[in-house]
């Protein structure tokens, strides 16, 4: 009986340790992916991503930089516009729900 209890305890302990390790690993992977996505929405992050993929020569880099800067500015404006529209939508929802 005592050996059976030890064996059960070891199995349960191993499962708990496995769940904890899996939980922490998954959290770290998700945070890493979110950070990569968020960095793409900054000017420097988008530049790094495109430059890494394009792997330009120094001559090409001089021509590419202004283009990337221009599109990063447009992307930032688009995101700002989207956020303001989304905020207005949430405020409208709040106004409709408040009387209830």
PDB file of N, CA and C in Angstrom:
ATOM      1  N   UNK A   1       0.822  -1.196   0.000  1.00  0.00           N
ATOM      2  CA  UNK A   1       0.000   0.000   0.000  1.00  0.00           C
ATOM      3  C   UNK A   1       0.869   1.264   0.000  1.00  0.00           C
ATOM      4  N   UNK A   2       1.944   1.242   0.761  1.00  0.00           N
ATOM      5  CA  UNK A   2       2.813   2.398   0.858  1.00  0.00           C
ATOM      6  C   UNK A   2       3.490   2.699  -0.484  1.00  0.00           C
ATOM      7  N   UNK A   3       3.915   1.654  -1.204  1.00  0.00           N
ATOM      8  CA  UNK A   3       4.538   1.847  -2.512  1.00  0.00           C
ATOM      9  C   UNK A   3       3.539   2.411  -3.520  1.00  0.00           C
ATOM     10  N   UNK A   4       2.307   1.967  -3.431  1.00  0.00           N
ATOM     11  CA  UNK A   4       1.259   2.455  -4.327  1.00  0.00           C
ATOM     12  C   UNK A   4       1.016   3.949  -4.094  1.00  0.00           C
ATOM     13  N   UNK A   5       1.033   4.368  -2.849  1.00  0.00           N
ATOM     14  CA  UNK A   5       0.824   5.771  -2.497  1.00  0.00           C
ATOM     15  C   UNK A   5       1.990   6.629  -3.003  1.00  0.00           C
ATOM     16  N   UNK A   6       3.216   6.146  -2.861  1.00  0.00           N
ATOM     17  CA  UNK A   6       4.389   6.872  -3.365  1.00  0.00           C
ATOM     18  C   UNK A   6       4.318   7.023  -4.887  1.00  0.00           C
ATOM     19  N   UNK A   7       3.970   5.928  -5.556  1.00  0.00           N
ATOM     20  CA  UNK A   7       3.874   5.943  -7.012  1.00  0.00           C
ATOM     21  C   UNK A   7       2.825   6.960  -7.468  1.00  0.00           C
ATOM     22  N   UNK A   8       1.668   6.962  -6.825  1.00  0.00           N
ATOM     23  CA  UNK A   8       0.605   7.912  -7.160  1.00  0.00           C
ATOM     24  C   UNK A   8       1.068   9.345  -6.906  1.00  0.00           C
ATOM     25  N   UNK A   9       1.757   9.573  -5.811  1.00  0.00           N
ATOM     26  CA  UNK A   9       2.276  10.905  -5.497  1.00  0.00           C
ATOM     27  C   UNK A   9       3.280  11.380  -6.526  1.00  0.00           C
ATOM     28  N   UNK A  10       4.146  10.476  -6.966  1.00  0.00           N
ATOM     29  CA  UNK A  10       5.140  10.832  -7.986  1.00  0.00           C
ATOM     30  C   UNK A  10       4.451  11.187  -9.302  1.00  0.00           C
ATOM     31  N   UNK A  11       3.456  10.400  -9.692  1.00  0.00           N
ATOM     32  CA  UNK A  11       2.721  10.674 -10.937  1.00  0.00           C
ATOM     33  C   UNK A  11       2.017  12.023 -10.852  1.00  0.00           C
ATOM     34  N   UNK A  12       1.325  12.276  -9.759  1.00  0.00           N
ATOM     35  CA  UNK A  12       0.600  13.548  -9.601  1.00  0.00           C
ATOM     36  C   UNK A  12       1.584  14.718  -9.563  1.00  0.00           C
ATOM     37  N   UNK A  13       2.690  14.569  -8.854  1.00  0.00           N
ATOM     38  CA  UNK A  13       3.706  15.622  -8.802  1.00  0.00           C
ATOM     39  C   UNK A  13       4.296  15.914 -10.170  1.00  0.00           C
ATOM     40  N   UNK A  14       4.565  14.851 -10.929  1.00  0.00           N
ATOM     41  CA  UNK A  14       5.102  15.020 -12.278  1.00  0.00           C
ATOM     42  C   UNK A  14       4.108  15.749 -13.177  1.00  0.00           C
ATOM     43  N   UNK A  15       2.839  15.402 -13.072  1.00  0.00           N
ATOM     44  CA  UNK A  15       1.813  16.087 -13.869  1.00  0.00           C
ATOM     45  C   UNK A  15       1.730  17.568 -13.512  1.00  0.00           C
ATOM     46  N   UNK A  16       1.769  17.871 -12.228  1.00  0.00           N
ATOM     47  CA  UNK A  16       1.688  19.273 -11.798  1.00  0.00           C
ATOM     48  C   UNK A  16       2.898  20.054 -12.314  1.00  0.00           C
ATOM     49  N   UNK A  17       4.082  19.471 -12.183  1.00  0.00           N
ATOM     50  CA  UNK A  17       5.290  20.136 -12.684  1.00  0.00           C
ATOM     51  C   UNK A  17       5.197  20.338 -14.198  1.00  0.00           C
ATOM     52  N   UNK A  18       4.694  19.343 -14.915  1.00  0.00           N
ATOM     53  CA  UNK A  18       4.528  19.463 -16.367  1.00  0.00           C
ATOM     54  C   UNK A  18       3.564  20.568 -16.749  1.00  0.00           C
ATOM     55  N   UNK A  19       2.446  20.667 -16.014  1.00  0.00           N
ATOM     56  CA  UNK A  19       1.485  21.735 -16.289  1.00  0.00           C
ATOM     57  C   UNK A  19       2.110  23.105 -16.044  1.00  0.00           C
ATOM     58  N   UNK A  20       2.847  23.245 -14.957  1.00  0.00           N
ATOM     59  CA  UNK A  20       3.470  24.537 -14.640  1.00  0.00           C
ATOM     60  C   UNK A  20       4.493  24.915 -15.713  1.00  0.00           C
ATOM     61  N   UNK A  21       5.335  23.971 -16.101  1.00  0.00           N
ATOM     62  CA  UNK A  21       6.339  24.256 -17.135  1.00  0.00           C
ATOM     63  C   UNK A  21       5.658  24.602 -18.461  1.00  0.00           C
ATOM     64  N   UNK A  22       4.626  23.866 -18.832  1.00  0.00           N
ATOM     65  CA  UNK A  22       3.896  24.155 -20.065  1.00  0.00           C
ATOM     66  C   UNK A  22       3.228  25.514 -20.031  1.00  0.00           C
ATOM     67  N   UNK A  23       2.635  25.850 -18.895  1.00  0.00           N
ATOM     68  CA  UNK A  23       1.971  27.141 -18.736  1.00  0.00           C
ATOM     69  C   UNK A  23       2.968  28.282 -18.893  1.00  0.00           C
ATOM     70  N   UNK A  24       4.104  28.175 -18.222  1.00  0.00           N
ATOM     71  CA  UNK A  24       5.108  29.239 -18.295  1.00  0.00           C
ATOM     72  C   UNK A  24       5.720  29.350 -19.689  1.00  0.00           C
ATOM     73  N   UNK A  25       5.979  28.222 -20.320  1.00  0.00           N
ATOM     74  CA  UNK A  25       6.543  28.231 -21.673  1.00  0.00           C
ATOM     75  C   UNK A  25       5.566  28.853 -22.663  1.00  0.00           C
ATOM     76  N   UNK A  26       4.310  28.477 -22.573  1.00  0.00           N
ATOM     77  CA  UNK A  26       3.292  29.033 -23.466  1.00  0.00           C
ATOM     78  C   UNK A  26       3.166  30.542 -23.268  1.00  0.00           C
ATOM     79  N   UNK A  27       3.170  30.997 -22.036  1.00  0.00           N
ATOM     80  CA  UNK A  27       3.088  32.430 -21.765  1.00  0.00           C
ATOM     81  C   UNK A  27       4.244  33.190 -22.374  1.00  0.00           C
ATOM     82  N   UNK A  28       5.426  32.627 -22.273  1.00  0.00           N
ATOM     83  CA  UNK A  28       6.611  33.278 -22.835  1.00  0.00           C
ATOM     84  C   UNK A  28       6.550  33.331 -24.361  1.00  0.00           C
ATOM     85  N   UNK A  29       6.104  32.249 -24.988  1.00  0.00           N
ATOM     86  CA  UNK A  29       5.988  32.228 -26.449  1.00  0.00           C
ATOM     87  C   UNK A  29       4.959  33.241 -26.940  1.00  0.00           C
ATOM     88  N   UNK A  30       3.832  33.319 -26.259  1.00  0.00           N
ATOM     89  CA  UNK A  30       2.793  34.275 -26.653  1.00  0.00           C
ATOM     90  C   UNK A  30       3.312  35.695 -26.503  1.00  0.00           C
ATOM     91  N   UNK A  31       3.986  35.997 -25.396  1.00  0.00           N
ATOM     92  CA  UNK A  31       4.534  37.340 -25.187  1.00  0.00           C
ATOM     93  C   UNK A  31       5.542  37.687 -26.278  1.00  0.00           C
ATOM     94  N   UNK A  32       6.368  36.724 -26.657  1.00  0.00           N
ATOM     95  CA  UNK A  32       7.354  36.953 -27.709  1.00  0.00           C
ATOM     96  C   UNK A  32       6.679  37.286 -29.032  1.00  0.00           C
ATOM     97  N   UNK A  33       5.635  36.555 -29.377  1.00  0.00           N
ATOM     98  CA  UNK A  33       4.925  36.816 -30.637  1.00  0.00           C
ATOM     99  C   UNK A  33       4.233  38.173 -30.615  1.00  0.00           C
ATOM    100  N   UNK A  34       3.635  38.523 -29.489  1.00  0.00           N
ATOM    101  CA  UNK A  34       2.962  39.817 -29.377  1.00  0.00           C
ATOM    102  C   UNK A  34       3.980  40.945 -29.502  1.00  0.00           C
ATOM    103  N   UNK A  35       5.132  40.800 -28.860  1.00  0.00           N
ATOM    104  CA  UNK A  35       6.173  41.827 -28.960  1.00  0.00           C
ATOM    105  C   UNK A  35       6.641  42.008 -30.397  1.00  0.00           C
ATOM    106  N   UNK A  36       6.779  40.910 -31.136  1.00  0.00           N
ATOM    107  CA  UNK A  36       7.184  41.010 -32.539  1.00  0.00           C
ATOM    108  C   UNK A  36       6.136  41.759 -33.351  1.00  0.00           C
ATOM    109  N   UNK A  37       4.863  41.456 -33.105  1.00  0.00           N
ATOM    110  CA  UNK A  37       3.800  42.130 -33.848  1.00  0.00           C
ATOM    111  C   UNK A  37       3.749  43.606 -33.494  1.00  0.00           C
ATOM    112  N   UNK A  38       3.891  43.943 -32.215  1.00  0.00           N
ATOM    113  CA  UNK A  38       3.839  45.336 -31.807  1.00  0.00           C
ATOM    114  C   UNK A  38       5.018  46.122 -32.362  1.00  0.00           C
ATOM    115  N   UNK A  39       6.180  45.498 -32.433  1.00  0.00           N
ATOM    116  CA  UNK A  39       7.339  46.220 -32.955  1.00  0.00           C
ATOM    117  C   UNK A  39       7.161  46.553 -34.432  1.00  0.00           C
ATOM    118  N   UNK A  40       6.370  45.781 -35.142  1.00  0.00           N
ATOM    119  CA  UNK A  40       6.144  46.056 -36.557  1.00  0.00           C
ATOM    120  C   UNK A  40       5.390  47.369 -36.748  1.00  0.00           C
ATOM    121  N   UNK A  41       4.599  47.781 -35.753  1.00  0.00           N
ATOM    122  CA  UNK A  41       3.809  48.997 -35.885  1.00  0.00           C
ATOM    123  C   UNK A  41       4.585  50.254 -35.511  1.00  0.00           C
ATOM    124  N   UNK A  42       5.837  50.121 -35.124  1.00  0.00           N
ATOM    125  CA  UNK A  42       6.681  51.289 -34.917  1.00  0.00           C
ATOM    126  C   UNK A  42       7.536  51.485 -36.163  1.00  0.00           C
ATOM    127  N   UNK A  43       8.007  52.694 -36.349  1.00  0.00           N
ATOM    128  CA  UNK A  43       8.784  52.988 -37.558  1.00  0.00           C
ATOM    129  C   UNK A  43      10.073  52.167 -37.604  1.00  0.00           C
ATOM    130  N   UNK A  44      10.785  52.114 -36.505  1.00  0.00           N
ATOM    131  CA  UNK A  44      12.047  51.373 -36.487  1.00  0.00           C
ATOM    132  C   UNK A  44      11.812  49.872 -36.610  1.00  0.00           C
ATOM    133  N   UNK A  45      10.766  49.370 -35.979  1.00  0.00           N
ATOM    134  CA  UNK A  45      10.478  47.941 -36.054  1.00  0.00           C
ATOM    135  C   UNK A  45      10.127  47.502 -37.462  1.00  0.00           C
ATOM    136  N   UNK A  46       9.329  48.298 -38.140  1.00  0.00           N
ATOM    137  CA  UNK A  46       8.961  47.975 -39.523  1.00  0.00           C
ATOM    138  C   UNK A  46      10.192  48.054 -40.423  1.00  0.00           C
ATOM    139  N   UNK A  47      11.031  49.076 -40.204  1.00  0.00           N
ATOM    140  CA  UNK A  47      12.266  49.195 -40.992  1.00  0.00           C
ATOM    141  C   UNK A  47      13.129  47.952 -40.834  1.00  0.00           C
ATOM    142  N   UNK A  48      13.331  47.539 -39.583  1.00  0.00           N
ATOM    143  CA  UNK A  48      14.175  46.366 -39.337  1.00  0.00           C
ATOM    144  C   UNK A  48      13.612  45.127 -40.014  1.00  0.00           C
ATOM    145  N   UNK A  49      12.294  44.963 -39.943  1.00  0.00           N
ATOM    146  CA  UNK A  49      11.676  43.772 -40.537  1.00  0.00           C
ATOM    147  C   UNK A  49      11.863  43.760 -42.050  1.00  0.00           C
ATOM    148  N   UNK A  50      11.605  44.887 -42.695  1.00  0.00           N
ATOM    149  CA  UNK A  50      11.742  44.939 -44.152  1.00  0.00           C
ATOM    150  C   UNK A  50      13.203  44.825 -44.585  1.00  0.00           C
ATOM    151  N   UNK A  51      14.086  45.491 -43.872  1.00  0.00           N
ATOM    152  CA  UNK A  51      15.504  45.448 -44.236  1.00  0.00           C
ATOM    153  C   UNK A  51      16.054  44.039 -44.057  1.00  0.00           C
ATOM    154  N   UNK A  52      15.622  43.356 -43.019  1.00  0.00           N
ATOM    155  CA  UNK A  52      16.082  41.980 -42.807  1.00  0.00           C
ATOM    156  C   UNK A  52      15.637  41.077 -43.960  1.00  0.00           C
ATOM    157  N   UNK A  53      14.413  41.287 -44.436  1.00  0.00           N
ATOM    158  CA  UNK A  53      13.900  40.462 -45.532  1.00  0.00           C
ATOM    159  C   UNK A  53      14.546  40.847 -46.857  1.00  0.00           C
ATOM    160  N   UNK A  54      14.676  42.146 -47.111  1.00  0.00           N
ATOM    161  CA  UNK A  54      15.207  42.610 -48.394  1.00  0.00           C
ATOM    162  C   UNK A  54      16.716  42.429 -48.509  1.00  0.00           C
ATOM    163  N   UNK A  55      17.434  42.578 -47.390  1.00  0.00           N
ATOM    164  CA  UNK A  55      18.892  42.476 -47.361  1.00  0.00           C
ATOM    165  C   UNK A  55      19.524  43.344 -48.457  1.00  0.00           C
ATOM    166  N   UNK A  56      19.299  44.676 -48.398  1.00  0.00           N
ATOM    167  CA  UNK A  56      19.778  45.554 -49.471  1.00  0.00           C
ATOM    168  C   UNK A  56      21.274  45.855 -49.359  1.00  0.00           C
ATOM    169  N   UNK A  57      21.831  46.258 -50.484  1.00  0.00           N
ATOM    170  CA  UNK A  57      23.212  46.741 -50.512  1.00  0.00           C
ATOM    171  C   UNK A  57      23.199  48.177 -49.974  1.00  0.00           C
ATOM    172  N   UNK A  58      24.361  48.746 -49.634  1.00  0.00           N
ATOM    173  CA  UNK A  58      24.381  50.129 -49.140  1.00  0.00           C
ATOM    174  C   UNK A  58      23.764  51.134 -50.119  1.00  0.00           C
ATOM    175  N   UNK A  59      23.971  50.933 -51.426  1.00  0.00           N
ATOM    176  CA  UNK A  59      23.377  51.838 -52.415  1.00  0.00           C
ATOM    177  C   UNK A  59      21.853  51.722 -52.406  1.00  0.00           C
ATOM    178  N   UNK A  60      21.378  50.490 -52.334  1.00  0.00           N
ATOM    179  CA  UNK A  60      19.930  50.283 -52.293  1.00  0.00           C
ATOM    180  C   UNK A  60      19.345  50.846 -51.001  1.00  0.00           C
ATOM    181  N   UNK A  61      20.121  50.748 -49.920  1.00  0.00           N
ATOM    182  CA  UNK A  61      19.641  51.223 -48.623  1.00  0.00           C
ATOM    183  C   UNK A  61      19.320  52.710 -48.663  1.00  0.00           C
ATOM    184  N   UNK A  62      20.158  53.498 -49.351  1.00  0.00           N
ATOM    185  CA  UNK A  62      19.915  54.934 -49.466  1.00  0.00           C
ATOM    186  C   UNK A  62      18.592  55.216 -50.168  1.00  0.00           C
ATOM    187  N   UNK A  63      18.244  54.395 -51.146  1.00  0.00           N
ATOM    188  CA  UNK A  63      16.998  54.587 -51.889  1.00  0.00           C
ATOM    189  C   UNK A  63      15.796  54.025 -51.136  1.00  0.00           C
ATOM    190  N   UNK A  64      16.023  52.982 -50.370  1.00  0.00           N
ATOM    191  CA  UNK A  64      14.922  52.308 -49.671  1.00  0.00           C
ATOM    192  C   UNK A  64      14.466  53.090 -48.442  1.00  0.00           C
ATOM    193  N   UNK A  65      15.408  53.695 -47.714  1.00  0.00           N
ATOM    194  CA  UNK A  65      15.069  54.384 -46.458  1.00  0.00           C
ATOM    195  C   UNK A  65      13.929  55.397 -46.605  1.00  0.00           C
ATOM    196  N   UNK A  66      13.987  56.329 -47.578  1.00  0.00           N
ATOM    197  CA  UNK A  66      12.886  57.296 -47.695  1.00  0.00           C
ATOM    198  C   UNK A  66      11.542  56.631 -48.005  1.00  0.00           C
ATOM    199  N   UNK A  67      11.575  55.572 -48.791  1.00  0.00           N
ATOM    200  CA  UNK A  67      10.336  54.867 -49.131  1.00  0.00           C
ATOM    201  C   UNK A  67       9.746  54.230 -47.884  1.00  0.00           C
ATOM    202  N   UNK A  68      10.597  53.567 -47.100  1.00  0.00           N
ATOM    203  CA  UNK A  68      10.125  52.936 -45.868  1.00  0.00           C
ATOM    204  C   UNK A  68       9.602  53.977 -44.878  1.00  0.00           C
ATOM    205  N   UNK A  69      10.295  55.105 -44.782  1.00  0.00           N
ATOM    206  CA  UNK A  69       9.872  56.166 -43.872  1.00  0.00           C
ATOM    207  C   UNK A  69       8.493  56.702 -44.270  1.00  0.00           C
ATOM    208  N   UNK A  70       8.296  56.881 -45.578  1.00  0.00           N
ATOM    209  CA  UNK A  70       7.015  57.384 -46.084  1.00  0.00           C
ATOM    210  C   UNK A  70       5.882  56.416 -45.748  1.00  0.00           C
ATOM    211  N   UNK A  71       6.109  55.137 -46.003  1.00  0.00           N
ATOM    212  CA  UNK A  71       5.057  54.151 -45.749  1.00  0.00           C
ATOM    213  C   UNK A  71       4.834  53.929 -44.254  1.00  0.00           C
ATOM    214  N   UNK A  72       5.871  54.073 -43.458  1.00  0.00           N
ATOM    215  CA  UNK A  72       5.703  53.970 -42.006  1.00  0.00           C
ATOM    216  C   UNK A  72       4.823  55.112 -41.505  1.00  0.00           C
ATOM    217  N   UNK A  73       5.015  56.304 -42.059  1.00  0.00           N
ATOM    218  CA  UNK A  73       4.183  57.454 -41.691  1.00  0.00           C
ATOM    219  C   UNK A  73       2.726  57.206 -42.072  1.00  0.00           C
ATOM    220  N   UNK A  74       2.498  56.690 -43.271  1.00  0.00           N
ATOM    221  CA  UNK A  74       1.128  56.393 -43.702  1.00  0.00           C
ATOM    222  C   UNK A  74       0.496  55.326 -42.813  1.00  0.00           C
ATOM    223  N   UNK A  75       1.267  54.311 -42.456  1.00  0.00           N
ATOM    224  CA  UNK A  75       0.766  53.247 -41.593  1.00  0.00           C
ATOM    225  C   UNK A  75       0.397  53.801 -40.219  1.00  0.00           C
ATOM    226  N   UNK A  76       1.228  54.682 -39.670  1.00  0.00           N
ATOM    227  CA  UNK A  76       0.955  55.296 -38.371  1.00  0.00           C
ATOM    228  C   UNK A  76      -0.330  56.124 -38.422  1.00  0.00           C
ATOM    229  N   UNK A  77      -0.516  56.892 -39.500  1.00  0.00           N
ATOM    230  CA  UNK A  77      -1.736  57.689 -39.650  1.00  0.00           C
ATOM    231  C   UNK A  77      -2.965  56.793 -39.754  1.00  0.00           C
ATOM    232  N   UNK A  78      -2.847  55.710 -40.514  1.00  0.00           N
ATOM    233  CA  UNK A  78      -3.953  54.774 -40.663  1.00  0.00           C
ATOM    234  C   UNK A  78      -4.322  54.146 -39.325  1.00  0.00           C
ATOM    235  N   UNK A  79      -3.325  53.744 -38.550  1.00  0.00           N
ATOM    236  CA  UNK A  79      -3.587  53.155 -37.238  1.00  0.00           C
ATOM    237  C   UNK A  79      -4.231  54.171 -36.298  1.00  0.00           C
ATOM    238  N   UNK A  80      -3.752  55.410 -36.345  1.00  0.00           N
ATOM    239  CA  UNK A  80      -4.343  56.453 -35.507  1.00  0.00           C
ATOM    240  C   UNK A  80      -5.798  56.696 -35.863  1.00  0.00           C
ATOM    241  N   UNK A  81      -6.094  56.721 -37.154  1.00  0.00           N
ATOM    242  CA  UNK A  81      -7.472  56.911 -37.612  1.00  0.00           C
ATOM    243  C   UNK A  81      -8.341  55.740 -37.160  1.00  0.00           C
ATOM    244  N   UNK A  82      -7.815  54.533 -37.290  1.00  0.00           N
ATOM    245  CA  UNK A  82      -8.557  53.337 -36.885  1.00  0.00           C
ATOM    246  C   UNK A  82      -8.842  53.360 -35.387  1.00  0.00           C
ATOM    247  N   UNK A  83      -7.855  53.747 -34.597  1.00  0.00           N
ATOM    248  CA  UNK A  83      -8.044  53.790 -33.140  1.00  0.00           C
ATOM    249  C   UNK A  83      -9.096  54.811 -32.752  1.00  0.00           C
ATOM    250  N   UNK A  84      -9.090  55.974 -33.409  1.00  0.00           N
ATOM    251  CA  UNK A  84     -10.083  56.993 -33.065  1.00  0.00           C
ATOM    252  C   UNK A  84     -11.484  56.540 -33.461  1.00  0.00           C
ATOM    253  N   UNK A  85     -11.614  55.847 -34.595  1.00  0.00           N
ATOM    254  CA  UNK A  85     -12.923  55.304 -34.981  1.00  0.00           C
ATOM    255  C   UNK A  85     -13.384  54.236 -33.996  1.00  0.00           C
ATOM    256  N   UNK A  86     -12.465  53.402 -33.573  1.00  0.00           N
ATOM    257  CA  UNK A  86     -12.802  52.343 -32.625  1.00  0.00           C
ATOM    258  C   UNK A  86     -13.214  52.946 -31.279  1.00  0.00           C
ATOM    259  N   UNK A  87     -12.520  53.975 -30.839  1.00  0.00           N
ATOM    260  CA  UNK A  87     -12.869  54.624 -29.584  1.00  0.00           C
ATOM    261  C   UNK A  87     -14.254  55.261 -29.680  1.00  0.00           C
ATOM    262  N   UNK A  88     -14.567  55.879 -30.806  1.00  0.00           N
ATOM    263  CA  UNK A  88     -15.893  56.467 -30.995  1.00  0.00           C
ATOM    264  C   UNK A  88     -16.970  55.391 -30.956  1.00  0.00           C
ATOM    265  N   UNK A  89     -16.690  54.242 -31.535  1.00  0.00           N
ATOM    266  CA  UNK A  89     -17.641  53.135 -31.517  1.00  0.00           C
ATOM    267  C   UNK A  89     -17.875  52.635 -30.092  1.00  0.00           C
ATOM    268  N   UNK A  90     -16.821  52.524 -29.306  1.00  0.00           N
ATOM    269  CA  UNK A  90     -16.971  52.088 -27.919  1.00  0.00           C
ATOM    270  C   UNK A  90     -17.756  53.109 -27.096  1.00  0.00           C
ATOM    271  N   UNK A  91     -17.516  54.390 -27.338  1.00  0.00           N
ATOM    272  CA  UNK A  91     -18.268  55.424 -26.627  1.00  0.00           C
ATOM    273  C   UNK A  91     -19.746  55.368 -26.995  1.00  0.00           C
ATOM    274  N   UNK A  92     -20.040  55.108 -28.260  1.00  0.00           N
ATOM    275  CA  UNK A  92     -21.427  54.959 -28.704  1.00  0.00           C
ATOM    276  C   UNK A  92     -22.080  53.763 -28.018  1.00  0.00           C
ATOM    277  N   UNK A  93     -21.364  52.667 -27.923  1.00  0.00           N
ATOM    278  CA  UNK A  93     -21.873  51.479 -27.234  1.00  0.00           C
ATOM    279  C   UNK A  93     -22.145  51.784 -25.767  1.00  0.00           C
ATOM    280  N   UNK A  94     -21.222  52.483 -25.133  1.00  0.00           N
ATOM    281  CA  UNK A  94     -21.399  52.838 -23.726  1.00  0.00           C
ATOM    282  C   UNK A  94     -22.626  53.728 -23.533  1.00  0.00           C
ATOM    283  N   UNK A  95     -22.834  54.685 -24.445  1.00  0.00           N
ATOM    284  CA  UNK A  95     -24.003  55.564 -24.355  1.00  0.00           C
ATOM    285  C   UNK A  95     -25.306  54.790 -24.493  1.00  0.00           C
ATOM    286  N   UNK A  96     -25.312  53.766 -25.358  1.00  0.00           N
ATOM    287  CA  UNK A  96     -26.523  52.965 -25.537  1.00  0.00           C
ATOM    288  C   UNK A  96     -26.785  52.058 -24.342  1.00  0.00           C
ATOM    289  N   UNK A  97     -25.734  51.574 -23.717  1.00  0.00           N
ATOM    290  CA  UNK A  97     -25.900  50.646 -22.598  1.00  0.00           C
ATOM    291  C   UNK A  97     -26.146  51.345 -21.264  1.00  0.00           C
ATOM    292  N   UNK A  98     -25.729  52.573 -21.132  1.00  0.00           N
ATOM    293  CA  UNK A  98     -25.840  53.289 -19.862  1.00  0.00           C
ATOM    294  C   UNK A  98     -27.280  53.367 -19.350  1.00  0.00           C
ATOM    295  N   UNK A  99     -28.278  53.691 -20.170  1.00  0.00           N
ATOM    296  CA  UNK A  99     -29.651  53.786 -19.641  1.00  0.00           C
ATOM    297  C   UNK A  99     -30.200  52.446 -19.134  1.00  0.00           C
ATOM    298  N   UNK A 100     -29.665  51.359 -19.615  1.00  0.00           N
ATOM    299  CA  UNK A 100     -30.176  50.055 -19.212  1.00  0.00           C
ATOM    300  C   UNK A 100     -29.667  49.747 -17.845  1.00  0.00           C
TER     301      UNK A 100
END
